[in-house]
Amino acid sequence: VGRKRFTQFINTMNVQFQEAEDHLAHGKRDKAANEIVDCISVALNWLRWLGYTQPEEVAELLRLRAITRYEGQTQAILSKYQKQYGL
């Protein structure tokens, strides 16, 4: 994982997203779900690449991020993405 380039992870995620979209277009929700699970696997490898090699480190990152996302900041986050990216 350490020898991969940063863009390798972006490209891999894009492939996973496309595959999920293709499965959904053919009514294969379960196969699309598998592609999303693969995204989680890619994200874990990306974290390893960044130096987060211990499950406890990853768990703490997730815990802190979940607090940000779930404790009353959802609307502010959605507004930011709307203003900055038109999403």
XYZ file of C-alpha atoms in Angstrom:
87
model
C 0.000 0.000 0.000
C 2.813 2.402 0.870
C 4.165 2.464 -2.677
C 0.852 3.471 -4.247
C 0.382 7.027 -5.450
C -2.312 9.230 -3.934
C -4.173 9.301 -7.246
C -4.352 5.494 -7.260
C -6.887 5.670 -4.433
C -8.936 8.357 -6.176
C -9.018 6.361 -9.392
C -9.926 3.169 -7.577
C -12.783 4.923 -5.772
C -14.057 6.309 -9.063
C -14.104 2.796 -10.536
C -16.032 1.521 -7.505
C -18.557 4.365 -7.802
C -19.056 3.651 -11.507
C -19.534 -0.052 -10.860
C -22.075 0.709 -8.125
C -23.949 3.050 -10.468
C -23.957 0.405 -13.216
C -25.361 -2.203 -10.839
C -28.101 0.193 -9.713
C -28.992 0.949 -13.327
C -29.626 -2.777 -13.759
C -31.635 -3.110 -10.542
C -28.888 -4.988 -8.706
C -28.988 -3.257 -5.350
C -27.068 -6.045 -3.570
C -24.201 -5.845 -6.052
C -24.142 -2.044 -5.729
C -23.911 -2.473 -1.948
C -20.882 -4.731 -2.438
C -19.171 -1.996 -4.435
C -19.796 0.476 -1.609
C -18.289 -2.000 0.856
C -15.298 -2.158 -1.488
C -15.070 1.640 -1.141
C -14.688 1.155 2.599
C -11.853 -1.279 1.943
C -10.157 1.237 -0.371
C -10.602 3.937 2.283
C -8.977 1.703 4.902
C -6.018 1.125 2.593
C -5.844 4.882 1.988
C -5.674 5.452 5.744
C -2.871 2.872 5.934
C -1.088 4.802 3.196
C -1.425 7.933 5.348
C 0.225 6.079 8.237
C -2.821 5.026 10.263
C -1.868 1.384 10.602
C -3.529 0.399 13.861
C -7.235 -0.424 14.148
C -7.414 1.711 17.297
C -6.159 4.770 15.369
C -8.750 4.255 12.653
C -11.490 3.714 15.234
C -10.599 6.992 16.936
C -10.612 8.866 13.615
C -14.053 7.442 12.862
C -15.360 8.229 16.333
C -14.246 11.853 16.124
C -15.617 12.255 12.612
C -18.944 10.729 13.629
C -19.246 13.313 16.400
C -18.706 16.083 13.843
C -21.223 14.599 11.436
C -23.941 13.548 13.863
C -23.992 16.122 16.624
C -26.004 18.942 15.116
C -23.642 19.907 12.303
C -25.336 18.082 9.454
C -27.140 21.144 8.088
C -23.985 23.266 8.174
C -22.060 20.554 6.328
C -24.792 20.198 3.692
C -24.894 23.982 3.226
C -21.114 24.102 2.761
C -21.239 21.472 0.025
C -24.120 23.267 -1.660
C -22.323 26.630 -1.647
C -18.839 25.379 -2.521
C -19.607 22.560 -4.916
C -23.222 22.932 -5.975
C -24.103 19.561 -4.503
